[in-house]
Coordinates of C-alpha atoms in Angstrom, one line a residue:
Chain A
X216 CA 72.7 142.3 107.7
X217 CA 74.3 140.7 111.3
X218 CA 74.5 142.9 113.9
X219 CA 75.3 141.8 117.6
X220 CA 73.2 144.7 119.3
X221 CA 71.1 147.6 118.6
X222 CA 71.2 150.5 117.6
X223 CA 73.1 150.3 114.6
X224 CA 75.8 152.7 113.7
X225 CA 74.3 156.0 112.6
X226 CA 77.3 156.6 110.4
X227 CA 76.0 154.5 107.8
X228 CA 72.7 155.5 107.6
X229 CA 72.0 156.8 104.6
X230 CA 73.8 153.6 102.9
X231 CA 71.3 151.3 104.3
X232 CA 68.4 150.0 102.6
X233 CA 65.1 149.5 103.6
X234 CA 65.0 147.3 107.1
X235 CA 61.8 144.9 106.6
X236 CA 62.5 142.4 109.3
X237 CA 64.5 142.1 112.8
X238 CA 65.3 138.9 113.7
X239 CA 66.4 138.9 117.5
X240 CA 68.9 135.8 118.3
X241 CA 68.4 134.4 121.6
X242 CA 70.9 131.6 122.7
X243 CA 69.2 129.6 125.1
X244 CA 72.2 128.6 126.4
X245 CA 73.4 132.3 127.3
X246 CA 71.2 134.9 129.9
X247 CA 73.7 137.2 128.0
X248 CA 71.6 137.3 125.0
X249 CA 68.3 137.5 126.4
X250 CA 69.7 140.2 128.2
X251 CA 71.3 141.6 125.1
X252 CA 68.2 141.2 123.1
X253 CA 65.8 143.1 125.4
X254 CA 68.5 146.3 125.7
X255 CA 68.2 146.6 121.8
X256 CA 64.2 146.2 121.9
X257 CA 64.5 149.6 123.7
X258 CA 66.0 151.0 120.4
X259 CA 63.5 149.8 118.1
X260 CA 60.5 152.2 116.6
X261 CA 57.3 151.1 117.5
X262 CA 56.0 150.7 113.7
X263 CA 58.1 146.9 113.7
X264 CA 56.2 145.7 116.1
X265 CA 53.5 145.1 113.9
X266 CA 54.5 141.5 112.3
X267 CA 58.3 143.3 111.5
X268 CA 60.0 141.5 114.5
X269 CA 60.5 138.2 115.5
X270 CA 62.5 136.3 118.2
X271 CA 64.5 133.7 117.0
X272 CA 65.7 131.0 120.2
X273 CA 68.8 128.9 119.3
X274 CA 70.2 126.3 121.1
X275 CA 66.7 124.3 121.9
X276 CA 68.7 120.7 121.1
X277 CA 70.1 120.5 124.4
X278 CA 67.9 120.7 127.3
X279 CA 70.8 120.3 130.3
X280 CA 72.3 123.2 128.5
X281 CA 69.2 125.5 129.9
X282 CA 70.3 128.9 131.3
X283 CA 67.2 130.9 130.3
X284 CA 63.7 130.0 131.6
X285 CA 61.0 129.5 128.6
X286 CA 58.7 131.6 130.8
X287 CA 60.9 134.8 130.4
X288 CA 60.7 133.4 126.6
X289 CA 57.3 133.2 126.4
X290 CA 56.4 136.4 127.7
X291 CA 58.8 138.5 125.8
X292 CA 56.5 137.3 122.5
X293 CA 53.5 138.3 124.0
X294 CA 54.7 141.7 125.5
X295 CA 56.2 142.6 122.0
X296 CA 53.3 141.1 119.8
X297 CA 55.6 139.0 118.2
X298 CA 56.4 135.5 117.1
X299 CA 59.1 133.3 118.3
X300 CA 60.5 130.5 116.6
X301 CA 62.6 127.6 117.6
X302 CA 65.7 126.3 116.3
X303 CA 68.8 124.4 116.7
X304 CA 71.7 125.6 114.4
X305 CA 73.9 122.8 115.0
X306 CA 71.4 119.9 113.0
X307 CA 71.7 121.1 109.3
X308 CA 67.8 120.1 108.5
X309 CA 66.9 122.6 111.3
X310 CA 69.1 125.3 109.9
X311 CA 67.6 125.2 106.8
X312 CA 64.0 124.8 107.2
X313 CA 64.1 128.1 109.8
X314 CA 66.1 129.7 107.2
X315 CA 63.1 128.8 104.4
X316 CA 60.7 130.1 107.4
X317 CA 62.5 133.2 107.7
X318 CA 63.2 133.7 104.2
X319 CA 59.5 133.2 103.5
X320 CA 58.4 136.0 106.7
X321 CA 60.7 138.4 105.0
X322 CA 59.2 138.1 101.8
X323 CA 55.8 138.9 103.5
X324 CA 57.5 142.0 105.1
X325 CA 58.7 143.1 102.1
X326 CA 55.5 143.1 100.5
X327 CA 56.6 140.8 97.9
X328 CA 53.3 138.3 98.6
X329 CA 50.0 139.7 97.3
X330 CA 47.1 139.4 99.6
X331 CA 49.7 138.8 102.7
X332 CA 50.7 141.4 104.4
X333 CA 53.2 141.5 108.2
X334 CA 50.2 143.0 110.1
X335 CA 48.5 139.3 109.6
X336 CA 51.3 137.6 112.0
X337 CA 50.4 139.8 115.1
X338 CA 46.8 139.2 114.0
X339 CA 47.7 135.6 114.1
X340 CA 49.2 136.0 117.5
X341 CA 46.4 138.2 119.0
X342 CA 43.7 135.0 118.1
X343 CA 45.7 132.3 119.8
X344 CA 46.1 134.4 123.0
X345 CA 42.6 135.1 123.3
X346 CA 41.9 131.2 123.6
Chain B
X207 CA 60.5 115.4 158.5
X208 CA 63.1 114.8 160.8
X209 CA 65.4 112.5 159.8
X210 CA 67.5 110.9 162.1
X211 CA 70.8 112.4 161.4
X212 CA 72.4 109.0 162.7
X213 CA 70.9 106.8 160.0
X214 CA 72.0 109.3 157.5
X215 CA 75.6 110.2 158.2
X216 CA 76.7 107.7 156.1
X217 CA 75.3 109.6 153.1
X218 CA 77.1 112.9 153.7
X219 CA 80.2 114.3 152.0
X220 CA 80.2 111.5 149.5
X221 CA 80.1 112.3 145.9
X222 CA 76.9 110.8 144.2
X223 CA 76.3 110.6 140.6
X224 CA 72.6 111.2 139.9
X225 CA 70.0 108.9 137.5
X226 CA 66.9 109.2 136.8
X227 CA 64.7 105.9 137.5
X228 CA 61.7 105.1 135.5
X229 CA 59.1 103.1 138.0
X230 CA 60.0 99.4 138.6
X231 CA 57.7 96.8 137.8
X232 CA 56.7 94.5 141.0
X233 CA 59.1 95.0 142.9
X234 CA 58.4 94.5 146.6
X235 CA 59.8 95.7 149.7
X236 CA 59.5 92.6 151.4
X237 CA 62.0 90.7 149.2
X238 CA 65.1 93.3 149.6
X239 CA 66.6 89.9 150.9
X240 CA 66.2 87.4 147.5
X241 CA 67.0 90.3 145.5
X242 CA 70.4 90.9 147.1
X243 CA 70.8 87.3 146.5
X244 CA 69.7 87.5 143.0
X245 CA 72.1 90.5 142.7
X246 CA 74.6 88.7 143.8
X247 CA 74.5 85.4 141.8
X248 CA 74.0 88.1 139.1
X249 CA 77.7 89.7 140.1
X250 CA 79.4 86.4 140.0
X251 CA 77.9 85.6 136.6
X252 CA 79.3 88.7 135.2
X253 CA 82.4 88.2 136.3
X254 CA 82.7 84.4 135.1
X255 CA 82.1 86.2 131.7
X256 CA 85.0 88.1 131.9
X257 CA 83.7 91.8 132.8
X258 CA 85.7 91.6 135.6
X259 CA 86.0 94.8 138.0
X260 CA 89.5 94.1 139.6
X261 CA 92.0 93.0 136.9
X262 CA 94.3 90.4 139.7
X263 CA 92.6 90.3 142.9
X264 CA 89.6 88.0 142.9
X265 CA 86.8 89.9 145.3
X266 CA 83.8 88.1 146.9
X267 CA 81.3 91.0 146.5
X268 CA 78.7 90.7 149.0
X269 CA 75.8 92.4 148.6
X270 CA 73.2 93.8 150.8
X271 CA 69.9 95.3 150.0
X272 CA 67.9 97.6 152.8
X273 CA 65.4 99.8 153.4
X274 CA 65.7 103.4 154.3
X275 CA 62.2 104.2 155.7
X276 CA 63.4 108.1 157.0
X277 CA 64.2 109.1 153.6
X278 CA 60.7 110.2 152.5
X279 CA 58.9 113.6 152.1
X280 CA 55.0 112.2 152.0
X281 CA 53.6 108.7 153.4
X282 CA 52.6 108.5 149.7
X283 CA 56.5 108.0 149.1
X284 CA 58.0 104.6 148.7
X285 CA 61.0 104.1 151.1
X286 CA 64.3 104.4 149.8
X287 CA 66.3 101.0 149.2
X288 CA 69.7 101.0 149.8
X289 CA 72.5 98.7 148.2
X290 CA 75.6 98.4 149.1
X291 CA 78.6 96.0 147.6
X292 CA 81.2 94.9 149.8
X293 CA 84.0 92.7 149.5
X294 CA 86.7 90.4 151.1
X295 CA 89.7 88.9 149.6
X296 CA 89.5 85.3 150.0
X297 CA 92.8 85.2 151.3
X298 CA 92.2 87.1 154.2
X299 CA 90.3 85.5 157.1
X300 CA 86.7 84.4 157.3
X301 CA 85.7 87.4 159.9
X302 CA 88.2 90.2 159.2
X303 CA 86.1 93.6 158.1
X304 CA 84.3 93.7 154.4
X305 CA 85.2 96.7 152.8
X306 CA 82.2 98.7 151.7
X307 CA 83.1 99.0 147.4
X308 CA 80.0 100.6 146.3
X309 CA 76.8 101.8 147.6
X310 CA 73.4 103.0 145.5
X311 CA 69.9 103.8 146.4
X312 CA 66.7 104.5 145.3
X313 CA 64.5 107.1 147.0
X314 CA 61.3 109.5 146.1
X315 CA 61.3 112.5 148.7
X316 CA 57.6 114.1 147.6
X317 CA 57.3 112.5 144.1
X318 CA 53.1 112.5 144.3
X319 CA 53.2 113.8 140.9
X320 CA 54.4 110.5 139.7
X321 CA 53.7 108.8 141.8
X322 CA 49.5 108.9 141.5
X323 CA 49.5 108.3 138.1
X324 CA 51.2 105.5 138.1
X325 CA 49.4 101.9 137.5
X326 CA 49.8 99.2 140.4
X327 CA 52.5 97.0 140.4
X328 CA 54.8 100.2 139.6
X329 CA 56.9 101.2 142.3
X330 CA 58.1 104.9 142.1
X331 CA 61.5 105.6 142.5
X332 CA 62.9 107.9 140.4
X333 CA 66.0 109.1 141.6
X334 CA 69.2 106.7 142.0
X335 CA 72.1 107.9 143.6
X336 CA 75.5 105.9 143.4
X337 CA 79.0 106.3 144.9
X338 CA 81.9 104.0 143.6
X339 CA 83.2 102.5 140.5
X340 CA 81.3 103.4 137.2
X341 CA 81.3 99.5 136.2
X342 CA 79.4 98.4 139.1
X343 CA 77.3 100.8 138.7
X344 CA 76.7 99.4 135.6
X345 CA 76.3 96.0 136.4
X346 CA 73.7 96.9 139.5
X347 CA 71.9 98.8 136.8
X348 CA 71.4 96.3 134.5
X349 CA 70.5 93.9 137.2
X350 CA 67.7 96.2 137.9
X351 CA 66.5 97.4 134.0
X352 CA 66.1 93.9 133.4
X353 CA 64.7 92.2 136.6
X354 CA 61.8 95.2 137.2
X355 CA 61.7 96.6 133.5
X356 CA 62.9 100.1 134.2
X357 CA 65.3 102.3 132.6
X358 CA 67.9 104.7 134.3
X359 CA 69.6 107.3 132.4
X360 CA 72.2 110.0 133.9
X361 CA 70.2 112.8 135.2
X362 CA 72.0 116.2 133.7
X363 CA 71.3 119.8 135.9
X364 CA 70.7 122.2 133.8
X365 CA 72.5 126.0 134.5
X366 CA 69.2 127.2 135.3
X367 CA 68.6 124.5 138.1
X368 CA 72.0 125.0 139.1
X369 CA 70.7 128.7 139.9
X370 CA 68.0 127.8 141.8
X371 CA 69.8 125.8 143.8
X372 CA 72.3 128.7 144.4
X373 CA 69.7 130.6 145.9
X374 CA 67.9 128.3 147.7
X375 CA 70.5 126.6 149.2
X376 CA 72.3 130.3 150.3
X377 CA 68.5 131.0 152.1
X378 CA 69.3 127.9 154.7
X379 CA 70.2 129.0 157.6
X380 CA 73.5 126.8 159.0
X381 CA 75.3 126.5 162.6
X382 CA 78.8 126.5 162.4
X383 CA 80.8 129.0 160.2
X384 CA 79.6 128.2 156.7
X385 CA 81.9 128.0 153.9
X386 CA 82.3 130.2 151.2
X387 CA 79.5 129.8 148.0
X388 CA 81.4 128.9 145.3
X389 CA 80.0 129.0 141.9
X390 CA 81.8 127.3 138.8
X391 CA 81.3 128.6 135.4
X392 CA 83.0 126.7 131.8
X393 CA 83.7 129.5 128.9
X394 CA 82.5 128.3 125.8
X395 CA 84.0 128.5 122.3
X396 CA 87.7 128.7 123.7
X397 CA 90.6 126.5 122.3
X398 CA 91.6 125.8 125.4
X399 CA 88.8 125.1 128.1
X400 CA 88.5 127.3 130.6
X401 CA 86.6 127.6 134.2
X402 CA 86.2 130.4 136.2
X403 CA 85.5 130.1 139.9
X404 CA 83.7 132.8 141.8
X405 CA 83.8 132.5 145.7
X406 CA 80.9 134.4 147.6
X407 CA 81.7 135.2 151.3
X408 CA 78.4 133.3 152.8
X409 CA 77.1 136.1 155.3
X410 CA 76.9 138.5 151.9
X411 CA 75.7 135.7 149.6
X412 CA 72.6 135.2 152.3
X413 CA 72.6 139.1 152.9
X414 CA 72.0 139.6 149.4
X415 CA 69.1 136.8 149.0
X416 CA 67.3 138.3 152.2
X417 CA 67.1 141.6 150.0
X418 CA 66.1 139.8 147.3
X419 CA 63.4 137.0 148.6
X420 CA 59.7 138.7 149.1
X421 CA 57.9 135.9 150.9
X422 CA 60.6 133.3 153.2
X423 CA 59.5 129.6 152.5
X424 CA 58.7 130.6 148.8
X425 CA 61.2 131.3 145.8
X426 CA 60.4 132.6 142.7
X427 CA 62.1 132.6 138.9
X428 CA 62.1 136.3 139.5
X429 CA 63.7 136.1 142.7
X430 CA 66.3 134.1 141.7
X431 CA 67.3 135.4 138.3
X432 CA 67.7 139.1 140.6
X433 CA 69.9 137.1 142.9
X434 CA 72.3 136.0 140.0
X435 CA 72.1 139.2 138.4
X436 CA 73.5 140.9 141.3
X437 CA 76.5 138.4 141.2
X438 CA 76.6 138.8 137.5
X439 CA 76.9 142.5 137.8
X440 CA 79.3 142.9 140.9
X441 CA 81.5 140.5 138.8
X442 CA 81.1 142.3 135.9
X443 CA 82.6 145.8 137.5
X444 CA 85.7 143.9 139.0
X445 CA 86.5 142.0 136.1
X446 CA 84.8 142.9 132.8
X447 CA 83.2 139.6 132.0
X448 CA 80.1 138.6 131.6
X449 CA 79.5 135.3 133.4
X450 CA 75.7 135.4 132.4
X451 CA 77.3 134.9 128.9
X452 CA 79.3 131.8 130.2
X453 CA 77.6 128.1 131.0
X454 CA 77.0 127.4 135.2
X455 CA 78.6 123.9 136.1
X456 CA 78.9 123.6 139.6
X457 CA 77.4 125.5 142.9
X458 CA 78.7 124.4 146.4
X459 CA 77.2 125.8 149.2
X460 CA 77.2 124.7 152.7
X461 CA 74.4 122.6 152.1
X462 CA 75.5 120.5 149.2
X463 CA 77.8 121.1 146.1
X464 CA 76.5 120.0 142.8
X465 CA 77.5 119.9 139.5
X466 CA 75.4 119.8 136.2
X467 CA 76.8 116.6 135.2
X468 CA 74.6 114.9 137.4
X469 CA 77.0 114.7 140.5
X470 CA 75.5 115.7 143.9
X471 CA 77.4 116.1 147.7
X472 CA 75.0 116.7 150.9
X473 CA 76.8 118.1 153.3
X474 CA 74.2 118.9 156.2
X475 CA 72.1 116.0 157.1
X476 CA 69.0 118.4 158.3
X477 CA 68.6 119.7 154.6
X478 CA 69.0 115.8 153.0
X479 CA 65.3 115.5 152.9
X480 CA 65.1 119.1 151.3
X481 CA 67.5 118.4 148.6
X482 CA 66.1 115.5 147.4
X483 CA 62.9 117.0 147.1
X484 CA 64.3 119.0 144.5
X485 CA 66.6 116.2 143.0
X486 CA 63.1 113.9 142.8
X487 CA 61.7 116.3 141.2
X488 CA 64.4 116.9 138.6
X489 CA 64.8 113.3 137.9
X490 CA 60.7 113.1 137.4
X491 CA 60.5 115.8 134.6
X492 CA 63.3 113.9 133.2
X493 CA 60.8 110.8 133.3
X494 CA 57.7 112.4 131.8

């Protein structure tokens, strides 16, 4: 499901199915969407945050094209316990491996792994902070 | 670091496209004269092969190479090297003027960070700034790659330098009546391209920044992204758009103008020194 901001429409709530991951778009090349992005945080429960979120920064090809600071990036991962990946939609290798790495975080959050659940990438996270 | 605003005139209100140098292999200041010599032999070679300049006219392109010792933010910074290509028709007489064609020059304004970790025999000057036809800028840049082993590449400014130099540049404090700021943004994903220019009275663009900066000599991330909000926003009520959506290309300000192509105007001589501070250091992260 594609939505371009939170929260969805409450109409058609009780059509929609489970939610087990929310994959935030940034466009590096737009302050728009980071700004975008962090207004829908605001709408999301608390219970995604553990390993149910992740921040998903397009655009990376083209450094000149830079209109968001990695910093504010960074930070954003860290305040939300969450992981952000990298990608640049417009190389077709790219495209597909994040969608396999995607693919493969939802099955996680779905509980379709055995042994794996979501709460082990914010565990993941918390270890490579505390380096 | 007072520069000498004399020396310098010459390099205000001309357009300069910006490249990135990587450090030249022993070269020596005290040869700038046997290698405009070199440069020049180099010139006429080209053109015997055909990649003439001028289609008609035949031009005798003189060239002189100097030093421009003012141009420097530490005493660890090499001096910046000017060239500059002249010419005279040959059928005009032996002392009537040479007409300046092209000029380019090297400088490091407070490049320590390269320059220390750089082996001897490497000269650092990473920034190249040239005025005048893109073909002899070619031909003075291939001189160079292959005579000191260095490679130039077209040094880009990213939207989110373009913003810093925005602010920065709207904090300077100028004598006569300043022009307006103008910033210049492109809309992406259009079928037809389009640019929108938003022009800043300067006594409310530097109102606004004096709000906005905390500690004067210092500029943060923060700072600045508050500073372009505020433009973003007040745009945003008039017309309904949101520029922060759209790509920054160009930011003139009484200072200097530049535009993220690489393309750079100074326009007060007592902030040259400060601007290429920040251009040096542009064109060394695009090194390393």
């Amino acid at each position: 499901h594609l939505a371009t901001s939170l929260p969805l429409p409450s109409e058609r709530d009780h059509l929609r199915p489970r939610i087990d991951l929310i994959a935030f778009m940034i466009d590096i090349k737009s302050k728009y969407s980071l700004k975008n992005v962090e207004a829908s945080l605001a709408h999301v429960d608390a219970s995604f945050f553990l390993g149910k979120v992740c921040f998903l920064v397009t655009g990376v090809g083209r450094v000149n094209y830079c209109s968001i600071e990695m910093n504010a990036i960074w930070k954003l991962g860290e305040v939300y316990c969450s992981p952000v990946l990298f990608c640049e939609l417009e190389l077709e290798g790219i495209r597909v491996a994040t969608a396999q790495r995607l693919l493969r975080m939802l099955q996680i959050c779905a509980g379709h792994v055995p042994g794996v659940s979501a709460l082990s990438f914010s565990s993941l996270m918390r270890n490579s902070a505390d380096d | 670091e007072n520069v000498d605003p004399q020396r310098t005139a010459f390099l205000l209100r001309k357009q300069w496209t910006l490249y990135s140098v990587t450090p030249l292999y022993r070269f020596s200041n005290a040869r700038l004269r046997d290698y405009a010599r070199l440069l020049s032999a180099f010139i006429a070679a080209e053109k015997q092969k055909g990649l003439a300049v001028e289609v008609g006219v035949e031009l005798d392109i003189k060239v002189a190479v100097s030093s421009l010792p003012d141009l420097k933010g530490s005493d660890q910074d090499q001096a910046a090297i000017l060239v500059q290509l002249s010419s005279r028709s040959p059928a005009s007489p032996k002392n009537s003027e040479e007409k300046l064609i092209w000029s380019g020059w090297f400088c490091c304004v407070s490049g320590d960070d390269l320059s220390e970790n750089v082996p001897e025999d490497f000269t650092c000057l990473p920034l190249f700034l040239a005025n005048g036809a893109e073909s002899y800028t070619s031909i003075v840049g291939n001189w160079f790659q292959k005579t000191f082993d260095c490679c130039f590449r077209r040094l880009a400014i990213s939207p989110l330098h373009l913003s810093w130099m925005a602010a920065m540049w709207t904090g300077c404090k100028v004598d006569k009546t300043a022009c307006a700021m103008e910033l210049v943004f492109s809309v992406p994903r259009l079928p037809q391209p389009l640019d929108i220019s938003y022009a800043i009275h300067p006594e409310d663009a530097k109102a606004l920044w004096d709000t906005v900066q905390k500690t004067p000599g210092e500029i943060t991330q923060e700072e600045v992204d508050v500073f372009m909000d505020c433009l973003y926003s007040h745009f945003h009520r008039h017309f309904k758009i949101h520029l922060s959506a759209t790509k920054l290309v160009k930011v003139s300000t009484a200072i200097a103008s530049a535009h993220c192509d690489g393309i750079i105007k100074f326009l007060q001589s007592q902030y040259l020194t400060g601007v290429l501070m920040l251009l040096t250091e542009l064109a060394i992260s695009r090194i390393q």
